Amino acid sequence: MKKERGDLSIIRWSIQTRKQEKRNRLLKRTPNYKKYAIQGNCIKKIYLFYSLRQKESMEKYPRYSHAYFMQKAIQLAQQAAEEGEVPIGAVVVAEGKKIIGKGYNQTEKLQDVTAHAEIIALSAASQYLGGKYLQNCTMYITLEPCTMCAGALGWSQISRIVYGAAELKKGFSQFKPRILHPKTEIITGILAEECQQILRAFFQDKRK
């Protein structure tokens, strides 16, 4: 016996409802660095640091504060993780208010070992300003820059670098003499645990 068109619509609606209910159950018991999203007929796990109430999380930090902009960088790191890249994000802020450059790791996507978050954000900021020097600008980066990125930051004469998690093996601070421009201010540890957590979750899954 053939099913009527109306019956098929009801079945589709019932399947979609069950998927939504399953998604809601998963979200309720998921740690704050993981989230699940329905894609087609399957549930795909993607890495997110944010709590499920992302908007409320952003609003708890004062506007234009270091933590506020670091959250923006974390959001880009999250995007990198979704694309299978090492989750590192960076933003360049001019005059303490306007984001003029964004970047996240794209070494796999572009098959380019220099496509680090910092390099991409630097290029975007320079293009926005129409010049290579980033004086009166701050870069917020979720992980301490490597020596390559620190060298580029040094040449840019950027005024300030703010990073979250320390890189104890390949971070620029592990090497002497100092690579950065002498006048560049460095601030560390902003939302360090959050920055480290998204990296930890990404590599734990890679080892499975």
C-alpha positions as semicolon CSV with decimal commas, in nm:
position;residue;x (nm);y (nm);z (nm)
1;M;0,000;0,000;0,000
2;K;0,144;0,339;-0,102
3;K;0,196;0,602;0,159
4;E;0,023;0,933;0,103
5;R;0,230;1,250;0,063
6;G;0,095;1,377;0,395
7;D;0,207;1,059;0,571
8;L;0,561;1,099;0,433
9;S;0,576;1,458;0,557
10;I;0,478;1,340;0,906
11;I;0,748;1,071;0,898
12;R;1,014;1,323;0,793
13;W;0,905;1,561;1,067
14;S;0,918;1,277;1,321
15;I;1,274;1,180;1,217
16;Q;1,393;1,542;1,236
17;T;1,233;1,581;1,578
18;R;1,409;1,270;1,709
19;K;1,742;1,398;1,574
20;Q;1,691;1,731;1,745
21;E;1,603;1,560;2,073
22;K;1,918;1,346;2,047
23;R;2,126;1,656;1,976
24;N;1,981;1,834;2,279
25;R;2,060;1,536;2,504
26;L;2,420;1,532;2,380
27;L;2,464;1,904;2,435
28;K;2,339;1,881;2,793
29;R;2,603;1,628;2,896
30;T;2,894;1,751;2,684
31;P;3,201;1,920;2,843
32;N;3,232;2,288;2,766
33;Y;3,512;2,233;2,514
34;K;3,310;1,998;2,292
35;K;2,993;2,037;2,097
36;Y;2,800;1,822;1,858
37;A;2,627;1,932;1,542
38;I;2,382;1,753;1,321
39;Q;2,516;1,729;0,967
40;G;2,296;1,532;0,729
41;N;2,207;1,198;0,888
42;C;2,498;1,183;1,128
43;I;2,632;1,356;1,435
44;K;2,977;1,503;1,381
45;K;3,194;1,596;1,676
46;I;3,367;1,932;1,648
47;Y;3,596;2,102;1,893
48;L;3,477;2,412;2,066
49;F;3,605;2,571;2,379
50;Y;3,303;2,787;2,438
51;S;3,023;2,692;2,671
52;L;2,692;2,621;2,504
53;R;2,584;2,975;2,585
54;Q;2,856;3,135;2,381
55;K;2,702;3,481;2,375
56;E;2,681;3,498;2,754
57;S;3,045;3,386;2,776
58;M;3,155;3,673;2,552
59;E;2,957;3,927;2,751
60;K;3,120;3,845;3,083
61;Y;3,442;4,020;2,979
62;P;3,456;4,400;2,957
63;R;3,445;4,527;2,600
64;Y;3,791;4,594;2,453
65;S;3,965;4,416;2,744
66;H;4,247;4,167;2,686
67;A;4,014;3,879;2,769
68;Y;3,752;4,013;2,528
69;F;3,991;4,006;2,233
70;M;4,144;3,675;2,340
71;Q;3,798;3,525;2,315
72;K;3,789;3,642;1,955
73;A;4,119;3,462;1,895
74;I;3,983;3,148;2,062
75;Q;3,687;3,160;1,829
76;L;3,926;3,148;1,533
77;A;4,117;2,860;1,695
78;Q;3,787;2,679;1,716
79;Q;3,735;2,731;1,343
80;A;4,080;2,585;1,276
81;A;3,992;2,274;1,477
82;E;3,671;2,227;1,281
83;E;3,882;2,222;0,962
84;G;4,130;1,971;1,105
85;E;4,402;2,229;1,168
86;V;4,597;2,276;1,491
87;P;4,364;2,510;1,685
88;I;4,549;2,839;1,706
89;G;4,387;3,175;1,635
90;A;4,508;3,534;1,622
91;V;4,364;3,883;1,584
92;V;4,534;4,219;1,535
93;V;4,370;4,515;1,709
94;A;4,440;4,879;1,620
95;E;4,424;5,153;1,882
96;G;4,288;4,904;2,135
97;K;3,946;4,882;1,972
98;K;3,922;4,778;1,607
99;I;4,013;4,433;1,479
100;I;4,199;4,487;1,151
101;G;4,341;4,140;1,094
102;K;4,235;3,782;1,171
103;G;4,401;3,447;1,118
104;Y;4,399;3,082;1,215
105;N;4,626;2,793;1,125
106;Q;4,583;2,680;0,765
107;T;4,901;2,480;0,701
108;E;4,709;2,168;0,597
109;K;4,448;2,349;0,392
110;L;4,703;2,554;0,198
111;Q;4,987;2,299;0,219
112;D;5,208;2,584;0,331
113;V;5,428;2,552;0,640
114;T;5,427;2,931;0,683
115;A;5,047;2,957;0,700
116;H;5,040;3,011;1,076
117;A;4,766;3,213;1,243
118;E;5,004;3,500;1,319
119;I;5,136;3,531;0,963
120;I;4,786;3,537;0,815
121;A;4,666;3,794;1,070
122;L;4,976;4,010;1,010
123;S;4,922;4,007;0,634
124;A;4,557;4,101;0,673
125;A;4,641;4,388;0,911
126;S;4,916;4,524;0,685
127;Q;4,682;4,514;0,387
128;Y;4,415;4,700;0,587
129;L;4,658;4,973;0,693
130;G;4,834;4,991;0,361
131;G;5,175;4,958;0,527
132;K;5,409;4,698;0,673
133;Y;5,452;4,850;1,021
134;L;5,194;4,779;1,291
135;Q;5,273;5,046;1,547
136;N;4,991;5,117;1,791
137;C;4,860;4,767;1,724
138;T;4,825;4,459;1,945
139;M;4,820;4,096;1,842
140;Y;4,617;3,850;2,051
141;I;4,724;3,491;1,992
142;T;4,603;3,177;2,170
143;L;4,949;3,015;2,181
144;E;5,293;3,168;2,224
145;P;5,435;3,237;1,876
146;C;5,710;3,023;1,731
147;T;6,042;3,174;1,624
148;M;5,926;3,217;1,264
149;C;5,618;3,413;1,365
150;A;5,808;3,608;1,629
151;G;6,055;3,713;1,361
152;A;5,774;3,842;1,142
153;L;5,621;4,022;1,440
154;G;5,959;4,178;1,511
155;W;5,988;4,313;1,157
156;S;5,636;4,455;1,183
157;Q;5,737;4,660;1,488
158;I;5,405;4,573;1,649
159;S;5,351;4,752;1,978
160;R;5,218;4,468;2,188
161;I;5,177;4,090;2,183
162;V;4,927;3,918;2,412
163;Y;4,921;3,538;2,417
164;G;4,732;3,280;2,618
165;A;4,906;2,944;2,657
166;A;5,285;2,914;2,675
167;E;5,473;2,700;2,422
168;L;5,747;2,536;2,625
169;K;5,920;2,361;2,333
170;K;5,910;2,588;2,032
171;G;5,794;2,921;2,173
172;F;6,007;3,224;2,094
173;S;6,077;3,289;2,463
174;Q;6,283;2,969;2,476
175;F;6,546;3,121;2,251
176;K;6,803;3,395;2,303
177;P;6,867;3,669;2,211
178;R;6,521;3,822;2,199
179;I;6,369;3,805;1,850
180;L;6,102;4,071;1,888
181;H;6,142;4,443;1,840
182;P;6,294;4,603;2,155
183;K;5,988;4,823;2,209
184;T;5,730;4,546;2,178
185;E;5,543;4,482;2,504
186;I;5,458;4,121;2,591
187;I;5,163;4,012;2,804
188;T;5,113;3,644;2,879
189;G;4,862;3,411;3,040
190;I;4,537;3,573;2,923
191;L;4,274;3,295;2,932
192;A;4,566;3,051;2,931
193;E;4,364;2,754;3,057
194;E;4,098;2,801;2,792
195;C;4,359;2,828;2,518
196;Q;4,537;2,517;2,644
197;Q;4,216;2,321;2,681
198;I;4,115;2,346;2,317
199;L;4,465;2,232;2,212
200;R;4,457;1,944;2,459
201;A;4,119;1,825;2,335
202;F;4,233;1,841;1,973
203;F;4,547;1,632;2,025
204;Q;4,376;1,382;2,253
205;D;4,131;1,305;1,975
206;K;4,413;1,280;1,719
207;R;4,577;1,007;1,931
208;K;4,266;0,789;1,934
